[in-house]
mmCIF file with all atom_site columns, C-alpha atoms in Angstrom:
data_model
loop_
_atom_site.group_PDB
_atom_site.id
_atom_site.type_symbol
_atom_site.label_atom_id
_atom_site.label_alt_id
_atom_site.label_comp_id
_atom_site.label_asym_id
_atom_site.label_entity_id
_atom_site.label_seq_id
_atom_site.pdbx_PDB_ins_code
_atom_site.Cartn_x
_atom_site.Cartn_y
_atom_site.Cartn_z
_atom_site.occupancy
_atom_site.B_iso_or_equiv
_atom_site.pdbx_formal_charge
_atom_site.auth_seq_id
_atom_site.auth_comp_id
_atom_site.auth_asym_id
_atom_site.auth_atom_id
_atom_site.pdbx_PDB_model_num
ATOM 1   C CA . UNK A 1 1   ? 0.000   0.000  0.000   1.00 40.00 ? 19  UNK A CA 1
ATOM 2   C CA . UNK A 1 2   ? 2.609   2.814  -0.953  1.00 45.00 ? 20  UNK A CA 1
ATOM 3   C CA . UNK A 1 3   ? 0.348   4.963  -3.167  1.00 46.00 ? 21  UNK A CA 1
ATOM 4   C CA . UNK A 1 4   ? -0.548  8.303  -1.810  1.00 50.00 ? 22  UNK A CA 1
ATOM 5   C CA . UNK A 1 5   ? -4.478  8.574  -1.722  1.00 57.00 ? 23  UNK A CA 1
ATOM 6   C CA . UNK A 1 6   ? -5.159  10.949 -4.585  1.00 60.00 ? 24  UNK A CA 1
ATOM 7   C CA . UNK A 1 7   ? -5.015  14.740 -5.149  1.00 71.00 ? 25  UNK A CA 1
ATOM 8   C CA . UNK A 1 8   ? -5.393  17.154 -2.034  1.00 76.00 ? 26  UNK A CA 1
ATOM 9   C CA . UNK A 1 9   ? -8.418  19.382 -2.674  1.00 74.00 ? 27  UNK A CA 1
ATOM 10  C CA . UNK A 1 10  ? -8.124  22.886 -1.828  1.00 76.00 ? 28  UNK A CA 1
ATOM 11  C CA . UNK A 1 11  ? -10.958 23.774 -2.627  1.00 74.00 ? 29  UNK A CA 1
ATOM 12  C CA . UNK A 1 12  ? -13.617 23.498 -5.080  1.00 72.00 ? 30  UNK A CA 1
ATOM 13  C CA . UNK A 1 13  ? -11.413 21.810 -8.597  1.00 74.00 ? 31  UNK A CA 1
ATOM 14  C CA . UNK A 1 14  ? -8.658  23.520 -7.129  1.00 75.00 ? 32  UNK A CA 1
ATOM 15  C CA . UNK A 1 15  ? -5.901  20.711 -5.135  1.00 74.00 ? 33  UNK A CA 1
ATOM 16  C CA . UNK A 1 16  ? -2.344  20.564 -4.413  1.00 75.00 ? 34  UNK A CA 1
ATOM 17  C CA . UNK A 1 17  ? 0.005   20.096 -7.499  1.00 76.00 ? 35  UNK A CA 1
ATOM 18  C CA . UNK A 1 18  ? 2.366   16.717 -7.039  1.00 78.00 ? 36  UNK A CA 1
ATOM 19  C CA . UNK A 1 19  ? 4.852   18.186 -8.344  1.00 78.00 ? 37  UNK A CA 1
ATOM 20  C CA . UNK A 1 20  ? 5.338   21.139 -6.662  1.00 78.00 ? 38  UNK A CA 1
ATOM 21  C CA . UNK A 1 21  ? 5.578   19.680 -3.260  1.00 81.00 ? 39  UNK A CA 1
ATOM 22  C CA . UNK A 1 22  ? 8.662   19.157 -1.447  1.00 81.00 ? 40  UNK A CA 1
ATOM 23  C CA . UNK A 1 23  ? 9.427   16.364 0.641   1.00 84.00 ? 41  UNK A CA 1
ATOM 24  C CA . UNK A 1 24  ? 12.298  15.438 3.658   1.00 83.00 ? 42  UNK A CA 1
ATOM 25  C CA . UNK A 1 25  ? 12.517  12.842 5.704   1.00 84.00 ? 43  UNK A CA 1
ATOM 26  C CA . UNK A 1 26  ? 14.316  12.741 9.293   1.00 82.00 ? 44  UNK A CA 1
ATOM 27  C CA . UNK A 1 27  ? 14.261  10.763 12.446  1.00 78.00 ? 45  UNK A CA 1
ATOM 28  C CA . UNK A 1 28  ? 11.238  11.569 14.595  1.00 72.00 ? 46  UNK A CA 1
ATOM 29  C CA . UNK A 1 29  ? 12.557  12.639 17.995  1.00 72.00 ? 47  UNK A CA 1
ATOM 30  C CA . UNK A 1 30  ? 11.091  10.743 21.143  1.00 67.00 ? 48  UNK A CA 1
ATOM 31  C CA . UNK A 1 31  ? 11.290  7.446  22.551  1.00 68.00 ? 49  UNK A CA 1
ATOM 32  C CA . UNK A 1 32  ? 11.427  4.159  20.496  1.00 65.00 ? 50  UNK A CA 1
ATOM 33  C CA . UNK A 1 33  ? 12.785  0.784  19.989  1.00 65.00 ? 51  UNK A CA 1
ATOM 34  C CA . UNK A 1 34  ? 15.847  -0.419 18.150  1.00 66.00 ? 52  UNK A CA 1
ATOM 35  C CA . UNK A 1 35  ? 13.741  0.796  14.666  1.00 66.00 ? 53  UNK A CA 1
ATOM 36  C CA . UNK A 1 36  ? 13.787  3.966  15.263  1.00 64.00 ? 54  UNK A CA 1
ATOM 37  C CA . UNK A 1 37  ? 17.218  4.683  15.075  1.00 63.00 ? 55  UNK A CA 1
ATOM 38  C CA . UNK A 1 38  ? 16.865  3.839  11.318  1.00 68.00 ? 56  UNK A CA 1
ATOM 39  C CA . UNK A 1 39  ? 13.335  4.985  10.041  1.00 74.00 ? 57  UNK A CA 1
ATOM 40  C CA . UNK A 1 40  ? 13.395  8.560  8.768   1.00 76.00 ? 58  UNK A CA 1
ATOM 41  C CA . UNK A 1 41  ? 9.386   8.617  9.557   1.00 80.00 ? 59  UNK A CA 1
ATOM 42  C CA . UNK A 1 42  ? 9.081   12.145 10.463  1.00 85.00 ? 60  UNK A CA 1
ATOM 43  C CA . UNK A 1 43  ? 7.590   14.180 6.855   1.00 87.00 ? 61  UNK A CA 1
ATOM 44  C CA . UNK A 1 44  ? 8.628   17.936 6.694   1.00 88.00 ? 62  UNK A CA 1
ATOM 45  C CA . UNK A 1 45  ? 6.614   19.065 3.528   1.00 87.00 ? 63  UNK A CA 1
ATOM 46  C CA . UNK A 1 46  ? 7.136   22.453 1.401   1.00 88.00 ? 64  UNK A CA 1
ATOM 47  C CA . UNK A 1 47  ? 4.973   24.466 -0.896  1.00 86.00 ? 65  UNK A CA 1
ATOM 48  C CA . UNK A 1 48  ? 6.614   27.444 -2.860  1.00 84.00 ? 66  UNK A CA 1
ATOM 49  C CA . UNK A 1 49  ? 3.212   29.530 -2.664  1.00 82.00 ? 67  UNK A CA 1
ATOM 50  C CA . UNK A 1 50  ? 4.805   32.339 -3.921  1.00 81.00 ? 68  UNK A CA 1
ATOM 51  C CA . UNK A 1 51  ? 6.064   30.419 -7.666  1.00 82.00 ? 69  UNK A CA 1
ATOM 52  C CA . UNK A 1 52  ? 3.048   28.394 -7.497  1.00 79.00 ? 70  UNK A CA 1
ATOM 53  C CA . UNK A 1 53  ? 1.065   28.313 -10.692 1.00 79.00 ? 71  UNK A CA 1
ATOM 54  C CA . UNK A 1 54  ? -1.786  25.755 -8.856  1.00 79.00 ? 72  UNK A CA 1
ATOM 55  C CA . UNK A 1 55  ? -3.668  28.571 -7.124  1.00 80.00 ? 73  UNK A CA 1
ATOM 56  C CA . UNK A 1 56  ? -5.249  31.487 -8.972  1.00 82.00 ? 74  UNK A CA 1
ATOM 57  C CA . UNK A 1 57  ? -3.722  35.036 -8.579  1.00 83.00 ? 75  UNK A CA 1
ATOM 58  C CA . UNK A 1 58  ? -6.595  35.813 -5.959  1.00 85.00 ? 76  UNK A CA 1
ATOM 59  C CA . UNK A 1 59  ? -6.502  33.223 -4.066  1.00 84.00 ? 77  UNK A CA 1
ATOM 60  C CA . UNK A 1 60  ? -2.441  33.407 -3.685  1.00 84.00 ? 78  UNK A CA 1
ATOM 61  C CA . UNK A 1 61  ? -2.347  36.794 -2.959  1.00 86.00 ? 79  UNK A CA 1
ATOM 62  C CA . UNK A 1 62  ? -4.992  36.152 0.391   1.00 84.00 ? 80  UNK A CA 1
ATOM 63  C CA . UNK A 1 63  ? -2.509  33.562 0.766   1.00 84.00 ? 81  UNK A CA 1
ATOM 64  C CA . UNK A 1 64  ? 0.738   35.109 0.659   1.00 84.00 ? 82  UNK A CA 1
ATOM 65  C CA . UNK A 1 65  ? -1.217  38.211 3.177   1.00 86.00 ? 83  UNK A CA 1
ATOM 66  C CA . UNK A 1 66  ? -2.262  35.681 5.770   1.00 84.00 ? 84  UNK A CA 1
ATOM 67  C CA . UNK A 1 67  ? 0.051   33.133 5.795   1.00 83.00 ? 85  UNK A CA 1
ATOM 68  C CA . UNK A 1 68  ? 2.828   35.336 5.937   1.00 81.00 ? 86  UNK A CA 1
ATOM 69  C CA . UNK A 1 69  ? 4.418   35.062 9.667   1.00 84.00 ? 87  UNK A CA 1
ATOM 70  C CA . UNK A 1 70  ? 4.339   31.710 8.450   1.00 82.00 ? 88  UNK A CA 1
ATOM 71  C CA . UNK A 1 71  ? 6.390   32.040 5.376   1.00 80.00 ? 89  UNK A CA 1
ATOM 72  C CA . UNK A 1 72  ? 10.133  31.340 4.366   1.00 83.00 ? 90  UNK A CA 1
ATOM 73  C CA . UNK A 1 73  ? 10.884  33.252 1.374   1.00 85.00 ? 91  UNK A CA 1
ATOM 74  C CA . UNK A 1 74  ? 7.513   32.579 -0.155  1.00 80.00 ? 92  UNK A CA 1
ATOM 75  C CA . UNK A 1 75  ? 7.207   28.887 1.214   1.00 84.00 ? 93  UNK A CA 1
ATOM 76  C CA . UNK A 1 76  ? 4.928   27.034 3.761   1.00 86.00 ? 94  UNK A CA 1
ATOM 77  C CA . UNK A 1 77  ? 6.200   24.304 5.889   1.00 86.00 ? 95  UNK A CA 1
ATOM 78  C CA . UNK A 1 78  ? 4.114   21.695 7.078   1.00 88.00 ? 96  UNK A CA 1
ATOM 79  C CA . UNK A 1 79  ? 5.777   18.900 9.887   1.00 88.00 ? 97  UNK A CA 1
ATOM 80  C CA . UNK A 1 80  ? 4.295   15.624 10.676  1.00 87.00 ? 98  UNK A CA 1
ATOM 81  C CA . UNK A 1 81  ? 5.792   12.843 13.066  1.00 84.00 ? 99  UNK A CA 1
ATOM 82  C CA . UNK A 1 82  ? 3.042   11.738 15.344  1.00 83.00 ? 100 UNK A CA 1
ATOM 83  C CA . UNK A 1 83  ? 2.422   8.448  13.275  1.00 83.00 ? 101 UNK A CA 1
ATOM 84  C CA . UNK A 1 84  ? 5.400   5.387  13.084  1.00 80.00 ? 102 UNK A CA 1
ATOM 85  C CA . UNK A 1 85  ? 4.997   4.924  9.553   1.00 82.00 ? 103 UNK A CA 1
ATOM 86  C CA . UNK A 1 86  ? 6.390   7.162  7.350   1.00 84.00 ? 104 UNK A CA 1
ATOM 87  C CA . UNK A 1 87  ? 3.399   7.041  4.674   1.00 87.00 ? 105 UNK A CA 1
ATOM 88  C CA . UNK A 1 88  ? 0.734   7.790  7.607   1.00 89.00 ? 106 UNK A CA 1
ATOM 89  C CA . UNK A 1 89  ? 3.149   10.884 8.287   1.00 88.00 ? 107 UNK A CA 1
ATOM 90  C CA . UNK A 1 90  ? 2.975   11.889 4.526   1.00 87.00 ? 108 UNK A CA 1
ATOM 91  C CA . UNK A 1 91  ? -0.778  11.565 4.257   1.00 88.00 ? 109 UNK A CA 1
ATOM 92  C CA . UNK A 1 92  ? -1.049  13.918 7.812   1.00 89.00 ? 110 UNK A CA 1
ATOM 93  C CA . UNK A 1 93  ? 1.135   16.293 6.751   1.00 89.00 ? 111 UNK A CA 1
ATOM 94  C CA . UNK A 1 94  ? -0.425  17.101 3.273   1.00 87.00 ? 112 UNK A CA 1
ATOM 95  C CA . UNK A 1 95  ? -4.176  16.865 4.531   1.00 89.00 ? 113 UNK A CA 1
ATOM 96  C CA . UNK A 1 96  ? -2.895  19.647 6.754   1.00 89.00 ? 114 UNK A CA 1
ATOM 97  C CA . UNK A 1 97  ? -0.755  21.914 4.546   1.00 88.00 ? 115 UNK A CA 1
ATOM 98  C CA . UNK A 1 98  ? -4.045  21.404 2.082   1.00 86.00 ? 116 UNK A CA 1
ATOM 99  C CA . UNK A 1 99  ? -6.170  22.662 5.121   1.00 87.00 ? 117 UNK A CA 1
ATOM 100 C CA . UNK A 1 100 ? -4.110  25.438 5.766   1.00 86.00 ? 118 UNK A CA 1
ATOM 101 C CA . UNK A 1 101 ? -4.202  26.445 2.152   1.00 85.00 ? 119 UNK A CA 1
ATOM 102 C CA . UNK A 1 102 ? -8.153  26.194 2.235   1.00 85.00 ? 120 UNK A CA 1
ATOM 103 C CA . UNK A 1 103 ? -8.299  28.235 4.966   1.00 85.00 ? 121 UNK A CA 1
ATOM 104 C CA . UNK A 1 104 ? -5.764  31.156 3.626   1.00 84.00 ? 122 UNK A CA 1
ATOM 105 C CA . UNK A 1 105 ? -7.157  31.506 0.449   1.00 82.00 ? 123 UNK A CA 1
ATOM 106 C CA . UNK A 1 106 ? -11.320 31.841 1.753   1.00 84.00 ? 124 UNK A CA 1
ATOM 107 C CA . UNK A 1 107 ? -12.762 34.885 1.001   1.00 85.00 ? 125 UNK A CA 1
ATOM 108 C CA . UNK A 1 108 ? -13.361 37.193 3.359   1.00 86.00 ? 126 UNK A CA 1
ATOM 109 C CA . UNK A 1 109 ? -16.462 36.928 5.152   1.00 87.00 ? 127 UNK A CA 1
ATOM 110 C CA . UNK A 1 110 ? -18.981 39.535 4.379   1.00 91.00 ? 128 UNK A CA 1
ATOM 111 C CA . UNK A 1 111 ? -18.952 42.852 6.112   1.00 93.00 ? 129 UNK A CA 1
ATOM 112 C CA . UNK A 1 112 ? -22.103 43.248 8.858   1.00 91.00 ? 130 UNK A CA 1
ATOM 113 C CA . UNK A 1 113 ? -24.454 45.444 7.967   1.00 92.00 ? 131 UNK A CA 1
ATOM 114 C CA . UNK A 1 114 ? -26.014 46.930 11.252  1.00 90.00 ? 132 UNK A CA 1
ATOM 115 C CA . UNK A 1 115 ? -29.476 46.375 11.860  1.00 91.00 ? 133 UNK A CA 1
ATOM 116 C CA . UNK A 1 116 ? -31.777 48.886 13.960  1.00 91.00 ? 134 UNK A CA 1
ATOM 117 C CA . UNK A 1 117 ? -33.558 48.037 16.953  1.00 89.00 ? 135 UNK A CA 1
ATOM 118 C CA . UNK A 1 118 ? -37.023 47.917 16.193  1.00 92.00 ? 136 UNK A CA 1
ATOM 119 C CA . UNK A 1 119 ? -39.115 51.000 18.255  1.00 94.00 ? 137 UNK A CA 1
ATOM 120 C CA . UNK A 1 120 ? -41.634 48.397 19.680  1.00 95.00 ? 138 UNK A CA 1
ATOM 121 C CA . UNK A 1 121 ? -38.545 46.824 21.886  1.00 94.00 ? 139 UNK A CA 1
ATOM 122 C CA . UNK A 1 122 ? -37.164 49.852 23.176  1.00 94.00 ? 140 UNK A CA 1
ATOM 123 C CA . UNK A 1 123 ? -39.998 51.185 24.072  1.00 95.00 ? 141 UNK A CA 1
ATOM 124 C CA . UNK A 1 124 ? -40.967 48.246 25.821  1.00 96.00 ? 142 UNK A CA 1
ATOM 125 C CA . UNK A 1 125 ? -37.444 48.371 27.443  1.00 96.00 ? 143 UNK A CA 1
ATOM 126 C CA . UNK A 1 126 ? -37.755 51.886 28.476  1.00 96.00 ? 144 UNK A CA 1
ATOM 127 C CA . UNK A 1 127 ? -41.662 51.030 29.950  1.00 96.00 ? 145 UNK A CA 1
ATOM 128 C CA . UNK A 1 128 ? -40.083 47.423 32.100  1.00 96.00 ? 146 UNK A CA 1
ATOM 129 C CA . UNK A 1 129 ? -37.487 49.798 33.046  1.00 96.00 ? 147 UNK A CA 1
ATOM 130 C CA . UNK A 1 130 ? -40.026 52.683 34.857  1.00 96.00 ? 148 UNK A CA 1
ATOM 131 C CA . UNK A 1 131 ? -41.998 49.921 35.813  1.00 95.00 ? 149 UNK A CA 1
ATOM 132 C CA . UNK A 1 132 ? -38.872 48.384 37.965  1.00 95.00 ? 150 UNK A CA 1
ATOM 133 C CA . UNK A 1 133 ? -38.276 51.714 39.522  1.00 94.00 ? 151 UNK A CA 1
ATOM 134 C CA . UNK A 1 134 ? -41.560 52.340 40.551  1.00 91.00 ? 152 UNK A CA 1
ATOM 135 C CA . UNK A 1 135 ? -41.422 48.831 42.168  1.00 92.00 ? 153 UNK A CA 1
ATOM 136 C CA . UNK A 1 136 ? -38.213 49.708 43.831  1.00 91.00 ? 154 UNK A CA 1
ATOM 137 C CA . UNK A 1 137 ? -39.359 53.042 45.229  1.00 89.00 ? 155 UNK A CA 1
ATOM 138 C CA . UNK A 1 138 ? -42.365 51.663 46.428  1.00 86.00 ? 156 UNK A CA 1
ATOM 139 C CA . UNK A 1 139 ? -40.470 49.994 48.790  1.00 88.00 ? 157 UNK A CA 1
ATOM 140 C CA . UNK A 1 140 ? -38.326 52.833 50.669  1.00 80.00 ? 158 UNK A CA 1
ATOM 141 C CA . UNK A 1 141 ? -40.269 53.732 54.168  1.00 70.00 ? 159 UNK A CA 1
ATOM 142 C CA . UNK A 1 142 ? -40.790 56.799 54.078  1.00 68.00 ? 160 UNK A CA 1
ATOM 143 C CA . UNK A 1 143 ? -44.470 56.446 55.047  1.00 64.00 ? 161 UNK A CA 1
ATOM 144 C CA . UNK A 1 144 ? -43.696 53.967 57.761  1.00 56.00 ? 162 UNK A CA 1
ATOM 145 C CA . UNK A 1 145 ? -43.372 56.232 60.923  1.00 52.00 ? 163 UNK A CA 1
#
């Protein structure tokens, strides 16, 4: 089982190019048997979103704004090494960067437009209000002595 499971998706017909991703391997720090001195399962992905041609202009400008305390000269890095395998790694680590990318290049959500508070409810408001300090001052005693 050493095929990746298809194309990323973005968003809408828009996924992560193949061949623009960049792949290292390492040794995943942490404890282990005698395999892990040998496996390089930790994934350390990188996406040029600055050279891509994937993304359209729109979308990679929103991505280049938001993403950039993230950015290395233009490129996201995405680290995986909470699975054993290497593959499982691989699959995390692009599901995420692919994530990320969704989320960067969203539109912006749409400005609120302010609504007015309908007359009935203030006025009701204003009436509860009187109506409570009436109550209240009902109860000083003044008219006790």
């Amino acid at each position: 089982m050493d095929v990746m499971s298809g194309p990323y998706l973005i968003r809408g017909s828009v996924s992560l190019p193949e061949a623009e991703l960049l792949w290292r391997f390492s040794r995943s720090s942490g404890p282990g048997g005698q395999h892990v001195n040998t496996s390089d399962s930790q994934v350390e992905l990188r996406f040029d979103v600055a050279k891509t041609e994937a993304l359209p202009e729109v979308w990679k400008q929103r991505a280049l704004e938001r993403l950039s305390g993230r950015l290395v000269d233009g490129v996201v890095t995405v680290r995986s090494s909470e699975h054993r395998s290497q593959w499982r790694n691989r699959e995390t680590a692009a599901v995420r960067l692919a994530a990320l990318l969704a989320e960067a290049t969203a539109p912006p959500p749409k400005p609120r437009r302010p609504t007015r508070i309908p007359r009935g409810i203030n006025e009701r408001r204003l009436r509860e209000k009187k109506q409570r300090s009436d109550t209240k001052r009902g109860r000083t005693g003044r008219d006790w002595g």
